[in-house]
Coordinates of C-alpha atoms in Angstrom, one line a residue:
Chain A
M1 CA 0.0 0.0 0.0
A2 CA 1.3 3.4 -0.8
E3 CA 2.5 5.2 2.2
W4 CA 0.3 8.3 1.7
L5 CA -2.8 6.2 2.0
D6 CA -2.2 5.9 5.8
K7 CA -2.7 9.5 6.3
V8 CA -6.2 10.9 5.8
E9 CA -6.9 14.5 4.9
N10 CA -10.6 15.0 5.6
V11 CA -12.5 16.3 2.6
Y12 CA -15.9 17.9 2.8
F13 CA -18.2 18.3 -0.1
E14 CA -20.4 21.4 0.1
G15 CA -23.9 20.9 -1.4
R16 CA -26.9 23.0 -1.6
I17 CA -30.3 21.9 -2.7
K18 CA -32.6 24.5 -4.2
V19 CA -35.8 23.0 -5.4
P20 CA -38.6 25.4 -6.2
Y21 CA -42.2 24.5 -5.2
K22 CA -45.6 26.1 -5.9
W23 CA -48.2 24.9 -3.4
Y24 CA -51.9 25.2 -4.1
V25 CA -53.3 26.7 -1.0
G26 CA -56.6 25.0 -1.4
E27 CA -60.1 26.6 -1.8
V28 CA -60.4 27.2 2.0
G29 CA -56.9 28.6 2.5
S30 CA -57.3 30.8 -0.6
R31 CA -60.5 32.4 0.7
F32 CA -58.8 33.1 3.9
L33 CA -55.8 34.7 2.3
V34 CA -57.9 36.7 -0.2
A35 CA -60.0 38.1 2.6
L36 CA -56.8 39.0 4.4
R37 CA -55.3 40.7 1.3
D38 CA -58.4 42.5 0.0
K39 CA -60.4 43.3 3.1
K40 CA -58.0 43.0 6.1
E41 CA -60.5 40.5 7.5
L42 CA -59.8 37.3 9.4
W43 CA -62.1 34.4 8.7
G44 CA -62.3 30.9 10.2
T45 CA -64.2 27.7 9.6
K46 CA -66.5 26.2 12.2
C47 CA -67.0 22.5 13.0
P48 CA -70.7 21.7 13.1
K49 CA -70.0 19.0 15.8
C50 CA -67.7 20.6 18.4
N51 CA -68.3 24.2 17.3
K52 CA -64.6 25.0 17.3
V53 CA -63.6 27.9 15.0
Y54 CA -60.3 27.2 13.2
V55 CA -58.1 30.2 12.2
P56 CA -56.3 29.7 9.9
P57 CA -59.3 27.7 8.6
Q58 CA -59.2 24.0 8.1
K59 CA -61.5 22.2 5.7
N60 CA -62.1 19.5 8.2
C61 CA -62.2 19.3 11.9
G62 CA -59.2 17.1 12.9
E63 CA -60.8 16.2 16.2
C64 CA -64.4 15.3 15.0
F65 CA -63.3 14.2 11.4
V66 CA -66.2 16.0 9.8
P67 CA -66.2 18.9 7.3
A68 CA -65.9 22.3 9.0
D69 CA -68.0 24.0 6.4
T70 CA -69.4 27.1 8.0
W71 CA -67.4 30.4 7.6
V72 CA -67.2 32.7 10.6
Q73 CA -65.5 36.1 10.7
V74 CA -63.3 36.6 13.8
K75 CA -61.9 39.8 15.2
D76 CA -58.3 41.0 14.5
T77 CA -57.8 41.3 18.2
G78 CA -56.9 38.6 20.6
T79 CA -55.1 37.4 23.7
L80 CA -51.5 36.3 23.9
E81 CA -51.4 32.7 25.1
S82 CA -47.6 32.3 24.9
F83 CA -44.7 34.0 23.4
T84 CA -40.9 33.8 22.9
V85 CA -38.1 36.1 22.0
V86 CA -35.7 34.5 19.6
N87 CA -32.1 35.8 19.8
Y88 CA -30.5 33.8 17.0
S89 CA -30.4 34.5 13.3
H90 CA -31.1 32.1 10.3
S91 CA -31.9 32.7 6.7
M92 CA -35.5 31.4 7.0
Q93 CA -36.5 34.1 9.4
P94 CA -38.4 37.1 8.0
D95 CA -36.5 39.6 10.1
K96 CA -33.4 40.3 12.2
P97 CA -33.4 39.1 15.8
P98 CA -34.6 39.6 18.4
L99 CA -37.8 38.1 16.8
M100 CA -40.9 37.9 18.9
Y101 CA -43.4 35.1 18.3
G102 CA -46.8 34.6 19.9
L103 CA -49.6 32.1 20.0
I104 CA -52.6 34.4 19.8
K105 CA -56.2 33.4 20.6
L106 CA -58.2 35.6 18.4
D107 CA -61.5 36.9 19.7
G108 CA -64.1 34.5 18.2
A109 CA -61.7 31.7 17.4
D110 CA -60.8 28.6 19.2
G111 CA -57.2 27.4 19.6
S112 CA -54.6 30.0 18.7
M113 CA -52.7 31.4 15.7
L114 CA -48.9 31.5 15.5
H115 CA -47.5 34.9 14.4
L116 CA -44.9 37.5 15.0
I117 CA -45.3 40.1 17.7
G118 CA -44.1 43.7 17.2
G119 CA -44.5 47.2 18.5
A120 CA -43.5 46.2 21.9
A121 CA -40.2 45.7 23.8
P122 CA -39.5 42.1 24.6
K123 CA -39.5 42.8 28.3
D124 CA -43.1 44.1 28.1
L125 CA -44.6 40.9 26.7
K126 CA -46.9 39.0 29.1
V127 CA -49.1 36.0 28.8
G128 CA -52.7 37.3 28.7
M129 CA -51.9 40.6 27.1
R130 CA -54.3 42.0 24.5
V131 CA -52.9 42.2 20.9
K132 CA -54.2 43.5 17.6
A133 CA -53.2 42.6 14.0
V134 CA -51.1 45.2 12.1
F135 CA -51.7 44.7 8.4
R136 CA -49.1 45.5 5.8
E137 CA -49.6 48.4 3.4
K138 CA -48.9 46.3 0.4
R139 CA -50.6 42.9 0.8
E140 CA -49.8 39.9 -1.4
G141 CA -52.2 37.1 -0.3
N142 CA -50.0 35.4 2.3
I143 CA -49.8 35.1 6.0
L144 CA -47.3 37.9 6.2
D145 CA -50.0 40.3 5.0
I146 CA -50.4 40.6 8.7
S147 CA -47.1 42.2 9.5
H148 CA -47.3 41.3 13.2
F149 CA -49.6 41.6 16.2
A150 CA -49.0 44.6 18.4
P151 CA -50.3 45.5 21.9
E152 CA -53.8 46.7 21.6
Chain B
M1 CA -50.4 -13.4 20.7
E2 CA -46.9 -13.8 19.4
K3 CA -44.3 -11.9 21.5
V4 CA -41.5 -9.8 20.2
A5 CA -38.1 -9.4 21.9
I6 CA -35.1 -7.2 21.5
V7 CA -32.1 -9.6 21.2
G8 CA -29.4 -7.2 20.1
V9 CA -28.5 -3.5 20.5
G10 CA -25.8 -1.3 19.1
Q11 CA -24.9 2.3 19.2
T12 CA -22.1 4.6 18.2
T13 CA -20.8 7.4 20.5
Y14 CA -22.7 10.6 19.9
E15 CA -20.6 13.6 19.0
R16 CA -21.0 17.0 17.4
R17 CA -18.9 16.2 14.3
K18 CA -18.2 12.6 13.7
E19 CA -15.6 11.7 11.1
D20 CA -17.8 8.9 9.7
T21 CA -20.1 8.8 6.7
F22 CA -23.7 7.9 7.0
D23 CA -22.8 4.4 5.7
E24 CA -20.1 4.0 8.2
L25 CA -22.3 5.1 11.1
V26 CA -25.1 2.7 10.0
F27 CA -22.6 -0.2 9.5
E28 CA -21.0 0.4 12.9
A29 CA -24.4 0.3 14.7
A30 CA -25.8 -2.6 12.7
T31 CA -22.7 -4.8 13.2
K32 CA -22.5 -4.0 16.9
A33 CA -26.2 -5.0 17.3
L34 CA -25.6 -8.3 15.5
A35 CA -22.5 -9.0 17.5
D36 CA -24.3 -8.2 20.7
A37 CA -27.1 -10.6 19.7
G38 CA -24.6 -13.3 19.0
G39 CA -25.7 -13.7 15.4
E40 CA -24.9 -12.5 11.9
I41 CA -26.6 -10.8 9.0
G42 CA -27.7 -14.1 7.6
D43 CA -29.9 -14.5 10.7
I44 CA -31.9 -11.4 9.7
D45 CA -35.0 -11.7 7.6
N46 CA -35.7 -8.0 6.8
I47 CA -34.4 -4.5 7.5
V48 CA -36.0 -1.3 8.6
T49 CA -34.1 1.9 8.2
V50 CA -35.0 5.2 9.9
S51 CA -34.1 8.2 7.9
N52 CA -35.2 11.7 6.8
D53 CA -34.6 13.2 3.4
F54 CA -34.1 16.7 4.6
W55 CA -31.5 15.7 7.1
D56 CA -29.7 13.5 4.6
G57 CA -29.9 15.9 1.7
R58 CA -31.2 13.4 -0.8
T59 CA -34.6 11.9 -1.6
I60 CA -35.6 8.4 -0.6
S61 CA -32.5 8.5 1.7
S62 CA -33.3 5.2 3.3
M63 CA -32.4 3.3 0.1
A64 CA -29.0 5.0 0.1
V65 CA -27.9 3.3 3.3
Q66 CA -29.2 -0.1 2.5
D67 CA -25.9 -1.7 1.7
A68 CA -24.5 -0.5 5.1
A69 CA -27.6 -2.0 6.8
G70 CA -27.0 -5.4 5.3
S71 CA -30.1 -5.6 3.1
W72 CA -28.7 -7.2 0.0
D73 CA -31.1 -10.0 -0.9
K74 CA -33.5 -8.9 1.8
D75 CA -36.6 -6.8 2.1
I76 CA -36.0 -3.2 3.2
S77 CA -38.5 -0.6 4.3
T78 CA -38.4 2.8 5.9
V79 CA -39.7 4.9 8.7
E80 CA -39.3 8.6 8.5
G81 CA -39.3 9.9 12.1
D82 CA -38.0 9.0 15.5
G83 CA -36.3 5.6 16.0
T84 CA -39.0 4.4 18.4
F85 CA -41.4 4.5 15.5
G86 CA -38.9 2.5 13.4
V87 CA -38.8 -0.2 16.2
L88 CA -42.6 -0.1 16.4
Y89 CA -42.8 -0.7 12.6
G90 CA -40.2 -3.5 12.9
M91 CA -42.3 -5.1 15.7
M92 CA -45.4 -4.9 13.5
R93 CA -43.5 -6.7 10.7
A94 CA -42.7 -9.4 13.1
L95 CA -46.2 -9.7 14.4
S96 CA -47.5 -9.9 10.8
G97 CA -46.0 -13.3 10.7
S98 CA -44.0 -12.5 7.6
F99 CA -40.6 -12.2 9.3
E100 CA -39.1 -13.8 12.4
T101 CA -36.2 -11.4 12.8
T102 CA -35.8 -7.7 11.9
L103 CA -32.8 -5.3 12.0
V104 CA -33.8 -1.7 12.6
V105 CA -31.1 1.0 12.0
S106 CA -31.2 4.7 12.4
H107 CA -28.6 7.4 11.7
I108 CA -28.1 11.1 11.7
K109 CA -25.4 13.7 11.1
G110 CA -27.0 16.8 12.5
S111 CA -23.6 18.6 12.2
E112 CA -23.7 18.5 8.4
A113 CA -26.9 20.4 7.9
V114 CA -28.5 23.5 9.5
M115 CA -30.8 22.3 12.3
N116 CA -32.9 25.5 12.3
L117 CA -33.5 25.5 8.6
I118 CA -34.5 21.8 8.5
T119 CA -36.8 22.0 11.5
N120 CA -38.4 25.1 10.0
A121 CA -39.4 22.8 7.2
M122 CA -41.5 20.6 9.5
F123 CA -44.0 23.4 9.7
D124 CA -46.9 24.0 7.3
P125 CA -45.4 25.8 4.3
I126 CA -48.3 28.2 3.8
F127 CA -49.2 29.5 7.2
H128 CA -46.2 28.9 9.4
R129 CA -42.9 28.3 7.6
S130 CA -42.6 31.9 6.3
L131 CA -42.7 33.1 9.9
G132 CA -39.3 31.5 10.5
V133 CA -40.4 29.3 13.4
D134 CA -38.2 26.2 14.1
A135 CA -37.8 23.4 16.7
T136 CA -36.3 25.7 19.4
S137 CA -38.6 28.7 19.0
S138 CA -41.7 26.4 18.9
A139 CA -40.4 24.6 22.0
A140 CA -40.0 28.0 23.7
L141 CA -43.7 28.7 23.1
Q142 CA -44.5 25.3 24.7
A143 CA -42.1 25.9 27.5
R144 CA -43.7 29.2 28.5
M145 CA -47.2 27.8 28.2
Y146 CA -46.3 24.8 30.5
M147 CA -44.3 26.8 33.0
E148 CA -47.1 29.4 33.3
K149 CA -49.6 26.7 33.8
V150 CA -47.8 24.9 36.6
K151 CA -46.1 28.0 37.9
A152 CA -42.6 26.7 37.4
T153 CA -39.6 29.0 37.3
Q154 CA -36.6 28.8 34.9
E155 CA -34.6 27.6 37.8
D156 CA -37.0 24.7 38.4
V157 CA -36.8 23.3 34.9
A158 CA -33.0 23.9 34.9
L159 CA -32.8 21.0 37.4
V160 CA -33.4 18.6 34.4
S161 CA -30.3 19.9 32.7
V162 CA -28.3 19.6 35.9
K163 CA -29.5 16.1 36.7
N164 CA -29.2 14.6 33.2
H165 CA -25.9 16.2 32.2
K166 CA -24.5 14.7 35.5
N167 CA -26.0 11.3 34.7
A168 CA -24.2 11.5 31.3
M169 CA -20.9 11.4 33.1
N170 CA -21.6 7.7 33.6
N171 CA -22.3 7.1 29.9
P172 CA -19.4 6.7 27.6
H173 CA -21.7 7.3 24.5
A174 CA -23.0 10.7 25.7
Q175 CA -21.9 13.9 24.1
L176 CA -22.2 16.3 27.0
P177 CA -21.2 14.8 30.3
M178 CA -21.1 17.8 32.6
E179 CA -21.3 18.6 36.3
I180 CA -23.2 21.9 36.2
G181 CA -25.4 23.8 38.6
V182 CA -28.7 25.7 38.1
D183 CA -26.6 28.9 37.9
D184 CA -24.7 27.6 34.9
V185 CA -28.0 27.0 33.1
M186 CA -29.3 30.4 34.1
K187 CA -26.1 32.1 32.9
S188 CA -26.0 30.3 29.6
K189 CA -27.0 32.2 26.5
M190 CA -30.7 33.0 26.0
L191 CA -31.6 31.4 22.7
A192 CA -35.4 31.7 22.7
D193 CA -36.8 33.0 25.9
P194 CA -37.3 31.1 28.3
L195 CA -34.9 28.5 26.8
K196 CA -31.3 29.0 27.3
L197 CA -28.4 27.1 25.7
L198 CA -28.2 24.6 28.5
D199 CA -32.0 24.0 28.4
C200 CA -31.5 22.8 24.9
S201 CA -30.2 19.5 23.5
P202 CA -27.1 19.7 21.3
I203 CA -26.6 19.0 17.6
S204 CA -25.4 15.4 17.4
D205 CA -24.2 12.8 15.0
G206 CA -24.6 9.0 15.5
A207 CA -26.4 5.8 14.8
A208 CA -28.2 3.0 16.7
A209 CA -29.6 -0.4 15.8
V210 CA -31.7 -3.1 17.4
V211 CA -32.3 -6.7 16.5
L212 CA -36.0 -7.7 16.9
A213 CA -37.1 -11.3 17.0
T214 CA -40.3 -13.3 17.6
E215 CA -40.1 -16.2 20.1
K216 CA -39.1 -18.5 17.3
G217 CA -36.7 -16.0 15.8
A218 CA -35.0 -15.4 19.1
K219 CA -33.7 -19.0 19.0
R220 CA -31.3 -18.0 16.2
F221 CA -29.4 -15.8 18.7
K222 CA -27.3 -16.4 21.7
K223 CA -28.4 -13.4 23.8
S224 CA -31.3 -13.8 26.2
P225 CA -34.2 -11.7 25.0
V226 CA -35.6 -8.6 26.5
W227 CA -39.4 -8.7 25.8
I228 CA -41.5 -5.9 24.6
K229 CA -44.4 -6.1 27.1
G230 CA -46.5 -3.1 26.0
V231 CA -46.5 -0.4 23.3
G232 CA -48.6 2.7 22.6
H233 CA -48.4 5.4 20.0
I234 CA -50.7 8.4 19.6
S235 CA -50.6 11.6 17.6
D236 CA -52.1 15.0 18.4
A237 CA -53.0 17.9 16.0
Y238 CA -50.3 19.1 13.6
T239 CA -51.0 22.8 14.0
L240 CA -49.4 24.1 17.2
G241 CA -52.3 26.4 18.0
Y242 CA -54.9 23.6 17.7
R243 CA -53.2 21.6 20.4
D244 CA -53.0 22.1 24.2
L245 CA -49.2 22.4 24.4
A246 CA -49.2 22.3 28.2
N247 CA -51.0 19.0 28.4
S248 CA -49.7 16.1 26.5
R249 CA -52.9 14.1 25.9
A250 CA -51.2 12.1 23.1
L251 CA -48.5 10.9 25.5
D252 CA -51.2 10.2 28.2
A253 CA -53.1 8.1 25.8
A254 CA -50.0 6.3 24.4
A255 CA -48.7 5.5 27.9
K256 CA -52.1 4.1 29.0
K257 CA -52.2 1.8 26.0
A258 CA -48.7 0.6 26.7
Y259 CA -49.4 0.1 30.5
K260 CA -52.6 -1.8 29.8
M261 CA -50.8 -4.2 27.5
A262 CA -47.9 -4.6 29.9
G263 CA -50.0 -4.9 33.1
V264 CA -48.5 -1.8 34.6
K265 CA -51.1 -0.5 37.2
N266 CA -49.1 2.2 39.0
P267 CA -46.3 3.4 36.7
L268 CA -44.4 5.2 39.4
K269 CA -44.2 2.0 41.4
D270 CA -44.2 -0.7 38.7
L271 CA -41.5 0.9 36.5
D272 CA -37.8 0.6 37.6
V273 CA -36.2 3.0 35.1
V274 CA -37.4 5.4 32.4
E275 CA -35.6 6.8 29.4
L276 CA -37.6 9.7 27.9
Y277 CA -37.1 12.2 25.1
D278 CA -36.0 15.4 26.9
A279 CA -35.0 17.5 23.9
Y280 CA -35.5 20.6 26.1
S281 CA -35.3 20.7 29.8
Y282 CA -39.0 21.6 30.4
M283 CA -40.1 18.5 28.4
E284 CA -39.0 16.1 31.2
P285 CA -41.6 17.3 33.8
L286 CA -44.2 17.7 31.1
W287 CA -43.7 14.1 29.9
Y288 CA -43.7 12.9 33.6
E289 CA -47.3 14.1 33.6
G290 CA -48.1 12.5 30.2
L291 CA -46.5 9.2 31.4
G292 CA -48.7 9.3 34.6
I293 CA -45.7 9.1 36.9
A294 CA -46.8 12.6 38.1
K295 CA -50.3 14.0 38.3
E296 CA -51.3 16.7 35.8
G297 CA -49.5 19.9 36.9
K298 CA -47.2 18.1 39.3
G299 CA -44.2 17.2 37.0
V300 CA -41.9 19.8 38.5
E301 CA -42.8 18.7 42.0
L302 CA -41.8 15.2 41.2
L303 CA -38.5 16.5 39.7
K304 CA -37.7 18.6 42.7
S305 CA -38.5 15.7 45.1
G306 CA -35.5 13.7 43.7
T307 CA -37.7 10.7 42.9
T308 CA -36.3 10.7 39.3
A309 CA -32.6 11.2 40.3
M310 CA -30.1 8.3 40.0
D311 CA -30.6 7.5 43.6
G312 CA -34.4 8.1 43.6
D313 CA -37.2 5.5 43.4
L314 CA -37.6 5.9 39.7
P315 CA -34.4 7.1 37.9
V316 CA -35.3 8.9 34.7
N317 CA -32.6 9.2 32.0
P318 CA -29.6 7.5 33.7
S319 CA -28.0 7.7 30.3
G320 CA -28.0 11.5 30.4
G321 CA -31.0 11.7 28.1
V322 CA -31.5 13.5 24.9
I323 CA -30.4 16.8 26.4
S324 CA -26.9 15.2 26.7
A325 CA -26.9 13.9 23.1
H326 CA -29.6 14.6 20.5
P327 CA -29.1 12.5 17.4
V328 CA -32.4 13.4 15.8
L329 CA -34.2 10.2 14.4
V330 CA -31.9 8.1 16.5
A331 CA -32.6 9.5 19.9
G332 CA -35.7 7.4 20.6
M333 CA -34.0 4.2 19.6
T334 CA -31.2 5.2 21.9
R335 CA -33.8 5.3 24.7
I336 CA -34.7 1.7 23.8
V337 CA -31.0 0.6 23.6
E338 CA -30.3 2.1 27.0
S339 CA -33.4 0.5 28.5
V340 CA -32.3 -2.9 27.2
L341 CA -28.9 -2.5 28.7
Q342 CA -30.5 -1.6 32.0
L343 CA -32.7 -4.7 32.0
R344 CA -29.8 -6.9 31.2
G345 CA -27.8 -5.4 34.0
E346 CA -25.2 -4.2 31.5
A347 CA -25.5 -0.5 31.9
E348 CA -22.2 -0.3 33.8
K349 CA -21.7 2.9 35.8
R350 CA -25.2 4.1 35.0
Q351 CA -26.9 0.8 36.0
V352 CA -30.1 1.1 38.0
K353 CA -29.8 -1.8 40.5
G354 CA -32.2 -4.7 39.9
A355 CA -34.1 -3.0 37.0
K356 CA -36.9 -5.4 35.9
T357 CA -39.2 -3.1 34.0
A358 CA -38.1 -0.2 31.8
L359 CA -39.9 2.4 29.8
A360 CA -38.5 4.0 26.6
H361 CA -40.2 7.0 25.0
G362 CA -39.9 8.8 21.7
I363 CA -41.5 11.8 20.0
N364 CA -42.2 12.9 16.5
G365 CA -43.1 16.3 15.2
A366 CA -42.8 19.8 16.7
C367 CA -43.3 20.0 20.5
G368 CA -44.1 16.3 20.8
Q369 CA -47.0 16.0 18.3
S370 CA -46.7 12.3 18.4
H371 CA -45.5 9.9 21.1
C372 CA -44.4 6.3 21.2
V373 CA -44.0 4.4 24.5
F374 CA -42.4 1.0 25.0
V375 CA -42.6 -1.0 28.2
M376 CA -40.0 -3.7 28.3
G377 CA -39.0 -6.5 30.7
V378 CA -36.9 -9.6 31.0

């Protein structure tokens, strides 16, 4: 065996996968996003069995496994159920850290919606605080048409 | 009903940047498990690999490691998720009557990809992914919700990190054996409030493997079997906001199924050792409640009582747990491997004396969407 084969220089191969996707949002999700974009309105779907109102809407109630086929408008205000302040930075984040996230129980909805929190200092965030959606000026029909939720 | 046993276990050490390829990791774990069983690849009827395409950077990644898993001229199938679910699937293959012996292997090199980008991709692409949320930030939301509910302080949950990193000092496979105090956890860098660096599990590389056999299949091997006495696996809602993050009803239901099958009446009394999936410190007391070893809301109390310490009545994570080494996809299988070693009395310095019944737990999805519970005994 050649002598140089005994010594290993570790070699790394750098790869990067970039595969474009285009997801059909679905009829239910499309209605939700169009209302957000064109009317700054938040709509959910209601399960006829357990009466839960899902926002973002679901076509079916996962719990009851029946179509959640009634549309219900909910308020753009709600209560902060949990929050975090993220101090690290990665390319998938929509903004620079510190980034504040919240689980927001919208008035009229069940469960809560995950979104960004803004317009407040991290130290002022509290579970139970009231927040209100802040819409972007230029809206494109995606979840970031709500820029963030700010203290009411 | 036919019984299924674990007759062989193997694991690599878990490290931040292992100088092995995926194939080498899988081969090491698989050959160690076969040697441990006292058999060879010819004794295996079929193979299950546990893998994930995002982590491996290629599609149908399971097929890529099949040579290293010894599956030439054999049937191979895949589970994408935690290793416990791979073992569960292997067990089902045995119970189907089609195979008497199954080798389940799992591998990860977390160090070669970007954890935050990959865990961001587990979220719904339309409503959640663009917000930039990932495993750690979503766990932080769960941590706060749980800690508010049970009125736990950051110091309280830091005790998990202190306990498990210390336990890891007895485990030669662990990545982060450390003697630390609550102060060290509190002083470590705040990543996603309330989670600090030492509340979080590390990025790890490694692999594990188990050999499963029916009663008939077990005769092919020299090692005395450890029997799977009960198993339960339950999922909750995918969307974080549609789930009660502070109350793990999926784990509660999974554990009850496993206990019923295994004849466990009082888990705190009937179990001798538990290996659970503590990816973040707060998870351990939350999972205590799901496992029914603490009443709802009383997980932190159980932790503080010392019951789950190495010298307590029910040691939890003698290995150091997931917080001391987190090979994603492998970590649940590691809990099974560690439980088997405990039941055989081969856990060396981390051995729980006289362990007869062990529980191993795995999770899938963000914030423990899905749980898998194994109860094992000799």
